[in-house]
Each structure stands twice: as structure tokens, then as C-alpha cells.
Amino acid sequence: MANDTAVRRLDLGYFIRPASETGGPLPRAEPALAYLVRHAQGLLLFDTGIGHADPETEAHYRPRRRALRDALAAAGVTPSDISLVVNCHLHFDHCGGNPLLSGKPILVQQVELATARRGDYTVDALIDFPGARYEELAGEAEVLPGIWIVPTPGHTEGHQSLVVRRGDGTVLLAGQAYDRASDFATDHLAHRAAQDGADVPPPTHPWWDRLAGFDPRRVLFAHDGALWEAPDDRP
């Protein structure tokens, strides 16, 4: 059933990450990307774009938004067509369109929702809005046949990624488990080298082996338009 599952990337705008957060001397423009997963049992939306924040945060990140409704329309979809919402985490640049999907189940790690509700974490109005309907998870779950939510803590304690089985290989929607595709590529090669007996440190993420066990063929990210693809000659 999952073999025909399609994944479509949605461009929901961008923001400017200041130099103080890039690890370098210059600011960097980063996209806000969501993913529409078309499964035989319904449409799943992974992340929903940049919400409106307080003036200080707006000035800090200088976001330029594309409306979720417009992005969905370009994909031939309306908000009412969405069956499930998954946020990799609840920072305002990942759950901004959630209120548009009032009444839809939002799948989130229990620890992430608890952290968001304690305050001083995100935009509160994007969490407990009218019609908000959360389904809290405490770990990994197969939410549709061939689609798994896997906890990938690091960026936040409750961060989660989405694994999508397809007939032509598994797609991993990593969210912000990695900021850049090149960071994932570095860890993937380190994992391969360590398996070959090279004297290099393997990836340190506690969830790495679980994700590697899904044998992803493509990995997509929340804030990087590049993607990682497995080598063509891999077994």
C-alpha cells in the first residue's frame, strides 16, 4: 500500500539566520520547507511554515512567508483535504500554519508539546489555538502503513523525523535533525567508514542506527533545499 506514496516539497518562504547562529561571519538565507505526503489512506502534511511572532523575533529573523493555503493550492490540495499533520518540532517556523488546519490531528512527541506549553519556547497562539487537536506520542510510531515517526532529539528534546517507504526506496524527512544536507552526508560517510574499520568517530546521535536501519535512499530537510541521495552503486 505504501509503495505508491508520493512526497512533494512545499516552499513556504524563507528567513535570514543571523551570523550569530550560522557559525560563520555572515548571515544566511534559509528556506522554510514543508512536505506533502500522499498516501493511499490520506494526505499527511509534515510541517506548516513560518508563524507570525513578536516584533523582536520578526526583526531577528526577517521572515518572508508564503501562505500555506497558496502552497497547498499549487499542489492541487485544500486545507480540508489534509488528514494528518506532523510537526518535526513546535518552533514558530515549523508550526505556523497549524491554526489553518484546526480540527486535524497533529502528531507530536509528548515531551515537545509539554515543553511548548511551559512558555518562552515558541509562539503560544500557534500551540493552543481554537480547534487544536493533538495526538501525543511517546516514542516511535507507524502512523500509516509504511510511514513512521521516529524521535530524533537534538535540536529540541522532542524533535521527530518522518520515514516514508516507497517502491523506489525510502524517503527520510529529517526536519531539523540536520540543518544542512552536507551535515547528514558527513555523518553517513563516517558511519560507512566506521563499518569498514576506519579509525574515524561514527555519528554520535543516539538515533542514528535506527534511521540507518530504514536504509534511506533520499533525505530531505526543513531548512536546506538540497537533498541527500544514496550512491547509485550501493548494494
Coordinates of N, CA and C in Angstrom, one line a residue:
M1 N 0.8 -1.2 0.0 CA 0.0 0.0 0.0 C 0.9 1.3 0.0
A2 N 2.0 1.2 0.7 CA 2.8 2.4 0.8 C 3.7 2.6 -0.4
N3 N 3.8 1.6 -1.4 CA 4.7 1.7 -2.5 C 4.4 2.9 -3.4
D4 N 3.2 3.3 -3.5 CA 2.8 4.4 -4.4 C 2.8 5.7 -3.6
T5 N 3.3 5.8 -2.4 CA 3.2 7.0 -1.6 C 4.1 8.1 -2.3
A6 N 3.6 9.3 -2.5 CA 4.3 10.4 -3.1 C 4.6 11.4 -2.1
V7 N 5.8 12.0 -2.3 CA 6.2 13.1 -1.4 C 6.5 14.4 -2.2
R8 N 5.8 15.5 -1.9 CA 6.0 16.7 -2.6 C 6.5 17.8 -1.7
R9 N 7.5 18.5 -2.1 CA 8.0 19.6 -1.2 C 7.2 20.9 -1.5
L10 N 6.9 21.6 -0.4 CA 6.2 22.8 -0.4 C 7.1 24.0 0.0
D11 N 7.3 25.0 -0.8 CA 8.1 26.2 -0.4 C 7.2 27.1 0.4
L12 N 7.5 27.4 1.6 CA 6.7 28.2 2.5 C 7.5 29.5 2.9
G13 N 8.4 29.9 2.0 CA 9.1 31.1 2.3 C 10.5 30.9 2.8
Y14 N 11.1 32.0 3.4 CA 12.4 31.9 4.0 C 12.6 32.9 5.1
F15 N 13.7 32.7 5.8 CA 14.1 33.7 6.8 C 15.6 33.9 6.8
I16 N 16.1 34.9 7.5 CA 17.5 35.2 7.5 C 18.1 34.8 8.8
R17 N 18.9 33.8 8.8 CA 19.5 33.3 10.1 C 20.7 34.2 10.3
P18 N 20.8 34.9 11.4 CA 21.9 35.9 11.7 C 23.2 35.2 11.9
A19 N 24.3 35.9 11.7 CA 25.6 35.4 11.7 C 25.9 34.7 13.1
S20 N 25.2 35.2 14.1 CA 25.4 34.7 15.5 C 24.9 33.2 15.6
E21 N 24.1 32.8 14.6 CA 23.6 31.4 14.6 C 24.1 30.5 13.5
T22 N 24.9 31.1 12.6 CA 25.3 30.3 11.4 C 26.7 29.6 11.7
G23 N 27.4 30.1 12.7 CA 28.7 29.5 12.9 C 29.8 30.2 12.0
G24 N 29.4 31.2 11.3 CA 30.4 31.9 10.5 C 30.2 33.4 10.6
P25 N 30.9 34.1 9.7 CA 30.9 35.6 9.9 C 29.7 36.3 9.2
L26 N 28.9 35.6 8.4 CA 27.8 36.2 7.7 C 26.5 35.6 8.0
P27 N 25.4 36.3 7.8 CA 24.0 35.7 7.9 C 23.8 34.9 6.7
R28 N 22.7 34.0 6.8 CA 22.4 33.1 5.7 C 20.9 33.0 5.5
A29 N 20.4 33.1 4.3 CA 19.0 32.9 4.0 C 18.7 31.4 4.0
E30 N 17.7 31.0 4.7 CA 17.3 29.6 4.8 C 15.8 29.4 4.4
P31 N 15.5 28.4 3.7 CA 14.1 28.2 3.3 C 13.3 27.6 4.4
A32 N 12.0 27.8 4.4 CA 11.1 27.1 5.3 C 10.3 26.1 4.4
L33 N 10.7 24.8 4.5 CA 10.1 23.8 3.6 C 9.2 22.8 4.4
A34 N 8.1 22.5 3.8 CA 7.2 21.5 4.3 C 7.0 20.4 3.3
Y35 N 6.4 19.3 3.6 CA 6.3 18.2 2.7 C 4.9 17.6 2.8
L36 N 4.3 17.4 1.6 CA 3.0 16.8 1.5 C 3.2 15.4 1.1
V37 N 2.7 14.5 1.9 CA 2.8 13.0 1.7 C 1.5 12.5 1.3
R38 N 1.4 12.0 0.0 CA 0.2 11.5 -0.5 C 0.1 10.0 -0.4
H39 N -0.6 9.5 0.6 CA -0.7 8.0 0.9 C -2.1 7.5 0.5
A40 N -2.2 6.2 0.3 CA -3.5 5.6 -0.1 C -4.5 5.9 0.9
Q41 N -4.1 6.1 2.2 CA -5.1 6.3 3.3 C -5.3 7.8 3.6
G42 N -4.7 8.7 2.9 CA -4.9 10.1 3.1 C -3.7 11.0 2.9
L43 N -3.8 12.3 3.1 CA -2.8 13.2 2.9 C -2.2 13.6 4.2
L44 N -0.9 13.5 4.4 CA -0.2 13.9 5.6 C 0.7 15.1 5.2
L45 N 0.7 16.1 6.1 CA 1.5 17.3 5.9 C 2.5 17.4 7.0
F46 N 3.8 17.4 6.6 CA 4.9 17.5 7.5 C 5.4 18.9 7.6
D47 N 5.2 19.6 8.7 CA 5.5 21.0 8.9 C 4.5 21.9 8.2
T48 N 4.4 23.1 8.7 CA 3.3 24.0 8.1 C 3.8 25.5 7.9
G49 N 5.0 25.7 8.0 CA 5.5 27.1 7.7 C 5.8 28.0 8.9
I50 N 6.1 29.3 8.5 CA 6.5 30.3 9.5 C 5.3 31.0 10.1
G51 N 5.2 31.0 11.4 CA 4.1 31.7 12.0 C 4.5 33.2 12.2
H52 N 3.6 34.0 12.7 CA 3.8 35.4 13.0 C 4.2 35.5 14.4
A53 N 5.4 36.1 14.7 CA 5.9 36.2 16.0 C 5.9 37.6 16.6
D54 N 6.5 37.8 17.7 CA 6.6 39.2 18.3 C 7.6 40.0 17.5
P55 N 7.5 41.4 17.6 CA 8.4 42.2 16.8 C 9.8 41.9 16.9
E56 N 10.3 41.6 18.1 CA 11.7 41.3 18.3 C 12.2 40.1 17.5
T57 N 11.3 39.0 17.5 CA 11.7 37.8 16.7 C 11.6 38.1 15.2
E58 N 10.6 38.9 14.8 CA 10.4 39.2 13.4 C 11.7 40.0 12.9
A59 N 12.1 40.9 13.7 CA 13.3 41.7 13.3 C 14.6 40.8 13.3
H60 N 14.6 39.9 14.2 CA 15.8 39.0 14.3 C 15.9 38.1 13.1
Y61 N 14.8 37.5 12.6 CA 14.9 36.6 11.5 C 14.4 37.1 10.2
R62 N 13.7 38.2 10.1 CA 13.3 38.9 8.9 C 12.6 37.9 7.9
P63 N 11.6 37.2 8.4 CA 11.0 36.2 7.5 C 10.2 36.7 6.4
R64 N 10.2 36.0 5.3 CA 9.3 36.3 4.1 C 8.5 35.0 3.9
R65 N 7.2 35.1 4.1 CA 6.3 33.9 4.2 C 5.6 33.7 2.8
R66 N 5.4 32.5 2.5 CA 4.4 32.1 1.5 C 3.3 31.4 2.2
A67 N 2.0 31.8 2.0 CA 0.9 31.3 2.7 C 0.7 29.8 2.5
L68 N 0.5 29.1 3.5 CA 0.3 27.6 3.4 C -0.9 27.3 2.4
R69 N -1.9 28.1 2.5 CA -3.1 27.8 1.7 C -2.7 27.9 0.2
D70 N -1.8 28.9 -0.1 CA -1.4 29.1 -1.5 C -0.5 27.9 -2.0
A71 N 0.4 27.5 -1.1 CA 1.3 26.4 -1.4 C 0.5 25.1 -1.6
L72 N -0.5 24.9 -0.8 CA -1.3 23.7 -1.0 C -2.1 23.8 -2.3
A73 N -2.6 25.0 -2.6 CA -3.4 25.1 -3.8 C -2.5 24.8 -5.0
A74 N -1.2 25.2 -5.0 CA -0.3 24.9 -6.1 C -0.1 23.4 -6.3
A75 N -0.3 22.7 -5.2 CA -0.2 21.2 -5.3 C -1.6 20.6 -5.5
G76 N -2.6 21.4 -5.8 CA -3.9 20.8 -6.0 C -4.7 20.3 -4.8
V77 N -4.4 21.0 -3.7 CA -4.9 20.5 -2.4 C -5.5 21.7 -1.6
T78 N -6.5 21.5 -0.8 CA -7.0 22.5 0.1 C -6.7 22.0 1.5
P79 N -6.8 22.9 2.5 CA -6.6 22.5 3.9 C -7.5 21.4 4.3
S80 N -8.8 21.4 3.8 CA -9.7 20.4 4.2 C -9.3 19.0 3.7
D81 N -8.4 18.9 2.7 CA -8.0 17.6 2.2 C -7.0 16.9 3.1
I82 N -6.4 17.7 4.0 CA -5.3 17.1 4.8 C -5.9 16.2 5.9
S83 N -5.3 15.0 6.1 CA -5.8 14.0 7.1 C -5.0 14.1 8.3
L84 N -3.7 14.3 8.3 CA -2.8 14.3 9.4 C -1.8 15.4 9.3
V85 N -1.4 16.0 10.4 CA -0.3 16.9 10.5 C 0.7 16.4 11.4
V86 N 2.0 16.5 10.9 CA 3.1 16.1 11.8 C 4.1 17.3 11.8
N87 N 4.4 17.8 12.9 CA 5.5 18.8 13.1 C 6.7 18.2 13.6
C88 N 7.9 18.5 12.9 CA 9.1 17.9 13.4 C 9.4 18.5 14.8
H89 N 9.0 19.7 15.1 CA 9.0 20.3 16.4 C 8.1 21.5 16.4
L90 N 8.0 22.2 17.5 CA 6.9 23.3 17.6 C 7.5 24.7 17.7
H91 N 8.7 24.9 17.2 CA 9.2 26.3 17.0 C 8.3 27.0 15.9
F92 N 8.3 28.3 16.0 CA 7.3 29.0 15.2 C 7.5 28.9 13.7
D93 N 8.7 28.5 13.3 CA 9.0 28.4 11.8 C 8.6 27.0 11.3
H94 N 8.0 26.2 12.1 CA 7.6 24.8 11.7 C 6.1 24.6 11.9
C95 N 5.5 25.3 12.7 CA 4.1 25.1 13.0 C 3.2 26.3 12.7
G96 N 3.7 27.2 11.9 CA 3.0 28.5 11.7 C 1.6 28.3 11.0
G97 N 1.5 27.3 10.2 CA 0.2 27.1 9.5 C -0.8 26.1 10.3
N98 N -0.4 25.7 11.5 CA -1.3 24.7 12.2 C -2.7 25.3 12.4
P99 N -2.8 26.6 12.8 CA -4.2 27.0 13.0 C -5.1 26.9 11.8
L100 N -4.5 27.0 10.6 CA -5.3 26.8 9.4 C -5.9 25.4 9.3
L101 N -5.3 24.5 10.0 CA -5.7 23.1 10.0 C -6.4 22.7 11.3
S102 N -7.2 23.6 11.8 CA -7.9 23.4 13.0 C -8.8 22.1 12.9
G103 N -8.8 21.3 13.9 CA -9.6 20.0 13.9 C -8.8 18.8 13.3
K104 N -7.7 19.1 12.7 CA -6.9 17.9 12.1 C -6.0 17.4 13.2
P105 N -5.8 16.1 13.3 CA -4.9 15.5 14.2 C -3.5 16.0 14.0
I106 N -2.8 16.5 15.0 CA -1.4 16.9 15.0 C -0.6 15.9 15.8
L107 N 0.3 15.2 15.1 CA 1.1 14.2 15.8 C 2.4 14.8 16.3
V108 N 2.6 14.7 17.6 CA 3.7 15.4 18.2 C 4.2 14.6 19.4
Q109 N 5.5 14.6 19.6 CA 6.0 14.0 20.8 C 5.5 14.6 22.1
Q110 N 5.2 13.8 23.0 CA 4.6 14.3 24.3 C 5.6 15.3 25.0
V111 N 6.9 15.0 24.9 CA 7.8 16.0 25.6 C 7.9 17.3 24.9
E112 N 7.7 17.3 23.5 CA 7.7 18.5 22.8 C 6.5 19.4 23.1
L113 N 5.4 18.8 23.2 CA 4.2 19.6 23.5 C 4.3 20.2 24.9
A114 N 4.7 19.3 25.8 CA 4.9 19.8 27.2 C 5.8 21.0 27.3
T115 N 6.9 20.9 26.6 CA 7.9 22.0 26.6 C 7.3 23.2 26.0
A116 N 6.6 23.1 24.9 CA 5.9 24.3 24.2 C 4.9 24.9 25.2
R117 N 4.2 24.1 25.9 CA 3.2 24.7 26.8 C 3.7 25.3 28.1
R118 N 5.0 25.1 28.4 CA 5.6 25.8 29.5 C 5.9 27.2 29.3
G119 N 5.9 27.6 28.0 CA 6.1 29.0 27.6 C 7.6 29.3 27.4
D120 N 7.8 30.5 26.8 CA 9.2 31.0 26.5 C 9.9 30.0 25.5
Y121 N 9.1 29.5 24.6 CA 9.7 28.5 23.7 C 9.3 28.7 22.2
T122 N 8.1 29.1 22.0 CA 7.6 29.3 20.7 C 6.5 30.4 20.8
V123 N 5.7 30.5 19.7 CA 4.5 31.5 19.8 C 3.3 30.7 20.4
D124 N 2.9 31.1 21.5 CA 1.9 30.4 22.3 C 0.6 30.2 21.4
A125 N 0.2 31.3 20.6 CA -1.0 31.2 19.9 C -1.0 30.1 18.8
L126 N 0.2 29.6 18.5 CA 0.3 28.6 17.5 C 0.2 27.2 18.1
I127 N 0.1 27.1 19.4 CA 0.0 25.8 20.1 C -1.4 25.5 20.5
D128 N -2.0 26.3 21.4 CA -3.3 26.0 21.8 C -4.3 27.0 21.2
F129 N -4.5 26.9 19.9 CA -5.5 27.7 19.2 C -6.8 27.0 19.2
P130 N -7.9 27.7 18.8 CA -9.2 27.0 18.8 C -9.2 25.8 17.8
G131 N -9.7 24.7 18.3 CA -9.7 23.5 17.4 C -8.4 22.7 17.4
A132 N -7.4 23.1 18.2 CA -6.2 22.3 18.2 C -6.5 20.9 18.7
R133 N -5.9 19.9 18.0 CA -6.2 18.5 18.3 C -4.9 17.7 18.2
Y134 N -4.3 17.5 19.4 CA -3.0 16.8 19.4 C -3.2 15.3 19.7
E135 N -2.4 14.6 19.0 CA -2.2 13.2 19.4 C -0.8 13.0 19.8
E136 N -0.6 12.8 21.1 CA 0.8 12.8 21.7 C 1.4 11.4 21.6
L137 N 2.6 11.4 21.2 CA 3.4 10.2 21.1 C 4.5 10.2 22.1
A138 N 4.9 9.0 22.6 CA 6.0 8.8 23.5 C 7.0 7.8 22.9
G139 N 7.5 8.3 21.7 CA 8.5 7.4 21.0 C 8.0 7.2 19.6
E140 N 8.6 6.1 19.0 CA 8.3 5.8 17.6 C 6.9 5.3 17.4
A141 N 6.4 5.5 16.2 CA 5.1 5.0 15.8 C 4.9 4.9 14.3
E142 N 4.3 3.8 13.9 CA 3.9 3.7 12.5 C 2.5 4.3 12.4
V143 N 2.4 5.5 11.8 CA 1.2 6.3 11.8 C 0.3 6.0 10.6
L144 N 0.8 5.5 9.5 CA 0.1 4.9 8.4 C 0.9 3.8 7.9
P145 N 0.4 2.8 7.2 CA 1.2 1.7 6.7 C 2.3 2.2 5.9
G146 N 3.6 1.9 6.3 CA 4.8 2.3 5.6 C 5.2 3.7 6.0
I147 N 4.6 4.4 6.9 CA 5.1 5.7 7.4 C 5.3 5.7 8.9
W148 N 6.5 6.0 9.3 CA 6.9 6.0 10.7 C 7.3 7.4 11.1
I149 N 6.9 7.7 12.3 CA 7.5 8.9 13.1 C 8.6 8.3 14.0
V150 N 9.8 8.9 13.9 CA 11.0 8.4 14.7 C 11.5 9.6 15.5
P151 N 11.6 9.5 16.8 CA 12.2 10.6 17.6 C 13.6 10.8 17.2
T152 N 14.0 12.1 17.0 CA 15.4 12.4 16.6 C 15.8 13.7 17.5
P153 N 15.8 13.5 18.8 CA 16.1 14.6 19.6 C 17.5 15.2 19.4
G154 N 17.6 16.5 19.6 CA 18.9 17.2 19.4 C 18.6 18.7 19.3
H155 N 18.1 19.1 18.2 CA 17.7 20.5 18.0 C 16.7 20.9 19.1
T156 N 15.7 20.0 19.4 CA 14.9 20.1 20.6 C 14.8 18.7 21.2
E157 N 14.4 18.6 22.4 CA 14.3 17.3 23.1 C 13.2 16.5 22.4
G158 N 12.2 17.1 21.9 CA 11.1 16.4 21.3 C 11.0 16.3 19.8
H159 N 12.2 16.6 19.2 CA 12.2 16.6 17.7 C 11.9 15.2 17.2
Q160 N 11.3 15.2 16.0 CA 10.9 13.9 15.4 C 11.1 14.0 13.9
S161 N 11.4 12.9 13.2 CA 11.5 12.9 11.8 C 10.5 11.9 11.2
L162 N 10.3 11.9 9.9 CA 9.3 11.0 9.3 C 10.0 10.1 8.2
V163 N 9.7 8.9 8.3 CA 10.2 7.9 7.4 C 9.1 7.4 6.5
V164 N 9.3 7.5 5.2 CA 8.3 7.1 4.2 C 8.8 6.0 3.3
R165 N 8.2 4.9 3.3 CA 8.6 3.8 2.4 C 7.9 4.0 1.1
R166 N 8.7 3.9 0.0 CA 8.2 4.0 -1.3 C 8.8 2.8 -2.1
G167 N 8.1 2.5 -3.3 CA 8.5 1.4 -4.1 C 10.0 1.5 -4.6
D168 N 10.4 2.8 -4.8 CA 11.7 3.1 -5.3 C 12.7 3.4 -4.2
G169 N 12.4 3.1 -3.0 CA 13.3 3.4 -1.9 C 12.7 4.3 -0.8
T170 N 13.3 4.3 0.4 CA 12.8 5.0 1.5 C 13.2 6.5 1.4
V171 N 12.2 7.3 1.7 CA 12.5 8.8 1.8 C 12.4 9.1 3.3
L172 N 13.5 9.9 3.8 CA 13.5 10.4 5.1 C 13.3 11.9 5.1
L173 N 12.3 12.3 5.8 CA 12.0 13.7 6.0 C 12.7 14.1 7.4
A174 N 13.9 14.6 7.3 CA 14.7 14.8 8.6 C 14.3 16.0 9.4
G175 N 13.5 16.9 8.8 CA 13.2 18.1 9.6 C 14.4 18.9 9.9
Q176 N 14.6 19.2 11.2 CA 15.8 19.9 11.6 C 16.7 19.1 12.4
A177 N 16.6 17.7 12.2 CA 17.6 16.9 12.8 C 19.0 17.2 12.3
Y178 N 19.0 17.7 11.1 CA 20.3 18.3 10.5 C 19.9 19.6 9.9
D179 N 20.7 20.6 10.1 CA 20.5 21.9 9.4 C 20.7 21.8 7.9
R180 N 21.8 21.1 7.5 CA 22.2 21.1 6.1 C 22.4 19.6 5.6
A181 N 22.1 19.5 4.3 CA 22.3 18.2 3.7 C 23.7 17.7 3.8
S182 N 24.7 18.6 3.8 CA 26.1 18.2 3.9 C 26.4 17.7 5.3
D183 N 25.7 18.1 6.3 CA 25.9 17.6 7.6 C 25.5 16.1 7.7
F184 N 24.3 15.8 7.1 CA 23.9 14.4 7.0 C 24.9 13.6 6.2
A185 N 25.4 14.1 5.1 CA 26.3 13.4 4.3 C 27.6 13.1 5.0
T186 N 28.0 14.0 5.8 CA 29.2 13.8 6.6 C 29.0 12.6 7.6
D187 N 27.9 12.6 8.3 CA 27.6 11.5 9.2 C 27.4 10.2 8.5
H188 N 26.8 10.2 7.4 CA 26.6 9.0 6.6 C 27.9 8.3 6.2
L189 N 28.8 9.2 5.7 CA 30.1 8.7 5.3 C 30.9 8.2 6.5
A190 N 30.8 8.9 7.6 CA 31.5 8.5 8.9 C 31.0 7.1 9.3
H191 N 29.7 6.9 9.2 CA 29.1 5.6 9.6 C 29.6 4.5 8.7
R192 N 29.7 4.8 7.4 CA 30.2 3.8 6.4 C 31.7 3.5 6.7
A193 N 32.4 4.5 6.9 CA 33.9 4.3 7.2 C 34.1 3.5 8.5
A194 N 33.3 3.9 9.5 CA 33.5 3.1 10.8 C 33.2 1.7 10.6
Q195 N 32.1 1.4 9.8 CA 31.8 0.0 9.5 C 32.9 -0.7 8.7
D196 N 33.6 0.0 7.9 CA 34.8 -0.6 7.2 C 36.0 -0.7 8.0
G197 N 35.9 -0.3 9.3 CA 37.1 -0.4 10.1 C 38.0 0.8 10.2
A198 N 37.6 1.9 9.6 CA 38.5 3.1 9.6 C 38.5 3.7 11.0
D199 N 39.6 4.3 11.3 CA 39.8 4.9 12.6 C 39.2 6.3 12.6
V200 N 37.8 6.4 12.5 CA 37.1 7.7 12.5 C 35.9 7.5 13.5
P201 N 35.6 8.6 14.1 CA 34.4 8.5 15.0 C 33.1 8.4 14.3
P202 N 32.3 7.4 14.6 CA 31.0 7.3 14.0 C 30.0 8.4 14.4
P203 N 28.9 8.5 13.8 CA 27.9 9.6 14.2 C 27.6 9.4 15.7
T204 N 27.4 10.5 16.4 CA 27.1 10.5 17.8 C 25.7 10.5 18.2
H205 N 24.8 10.8 17.2 CA 23.4 10.8 17.6 C 22.9 9.4 18.0
P206 N 22.2 9.4 19.1 CA 21.7 8.1 19.7 C 20.7 7.4 18.7
W207 N 20.1 8.1 17.9 CA 19.1 7.6 17.0 C 19.6 7.2 15.6
W208 N 20.9 7.4 15.4 CA 21.5 7.2 14.0 C 21.2 5.8 13.5
D209 N 21.5 4.8 14.3 CA 21.4 3.5 13.9 C 20.0 3.1 13.5
R210 N 19.0 3.7 14.2 CA 17.6 3.4 13.9 C 17.3 4.0 12.5
L211 N 17.7 5.2 12.2 CA 17.4 5.8 10.9 C 18.2 5.0 9.8
A212 N 19.4 4.7 10.1 CA 20.2 4.0 9.1 C 19.6 2.6 8.8
G213 N 18.9 2.0 9.8 CA 18.2 0.7 9.6 C 17.1 0.8 8.6
F214 N 16.5 2.0 8.3 CA 15.5 2.1 7.3 C 16.1 2.2 5.9
D215 N 17.4 2.3 5.8 CA 18.1 2.3 4.5 C 17.6 3.4 3.6
P216 N 17.6 4.7 4.1 CA 17.0 5.8 3.2 C 17.8 5.9 1.9
R217 N 17.0 6.2 0.9 CA 17.6 6.4 -0.5 C 17.6 7.9 -0.7
R218 N 16.7 8.7 -0.1 CA 16.7 10.2 -0.2 C 16.4 10.7 1.1
V219 N 17.1 11.8 1.5 CA 16.8 12.5 2.7 C 16.6 14.0 2.4
L220 N 15.5 14.5 2.9 CA 15.1 15.9 2.7 C 15.1 16.7 4.0
F221 N 15.2 18.0 4.0 CA 15.4 18.8 5.2 C 14.5 20.0 5.3
A222 N 14.3 20.5 6.5 CA 13.4 21.6 6.7 C 14.0 23.0 6.2
H223 N 15.3 23.1 6.4 CA 15.9 24.4 6.1 C 17.0 24.4 5.1
D224 N 17.0 23.4 4.2 CA 18.0 23.2 3.2 C 17.3 22.7 1.9
G225 N 17.4 23.4 0.8 CA 16.8 22.9 -0.4 C 17.5 21.8 -1.1
A226 N 18.8 21.5 -0.7 CA 19.5 20.4 -1.2 C 18.9 19.1 -0.6
L227 N 19.2 18.0 -1.2 CA 18.8 16.7 -0.7 C 20.0 15.8 -0.7
W228 N 20.0 14.8 0.1 CA 21.0 13.7 0.1 C 20.4 12.5 -0.6
E229 N 21.2 11.9 -1.5 CA 20.8 10.7 -2.2 C 21.8 9.7 -2.0
A230 N 21.4 8.4 -1.8 CA 22.3 7.3 -1.7 C 23.1 7.1 -3.0
P231 N 24.3 6.7 -2.9 CA 25.1 6.4 -4.1 C 24.4 5.4 -5.0
D232 N 24.5 5.6 -6.3 CA 23.8 4.7 -7.3 C 24.4 3.3 -7.2
D233 N 25.6 3.1 -6.8 CA 26.3 1.8 -6.8 C 26.2 1.1 -5.5
R234 N 25.4 1.6 -4.6 CA 25.3 0.9 -3.3 C 24.5 -0.4 -3.5
P235 N 24.7 -1.4 -2.6 CA 24.1 -2.7 -2.8 C 22.6 -2.6 -2.5

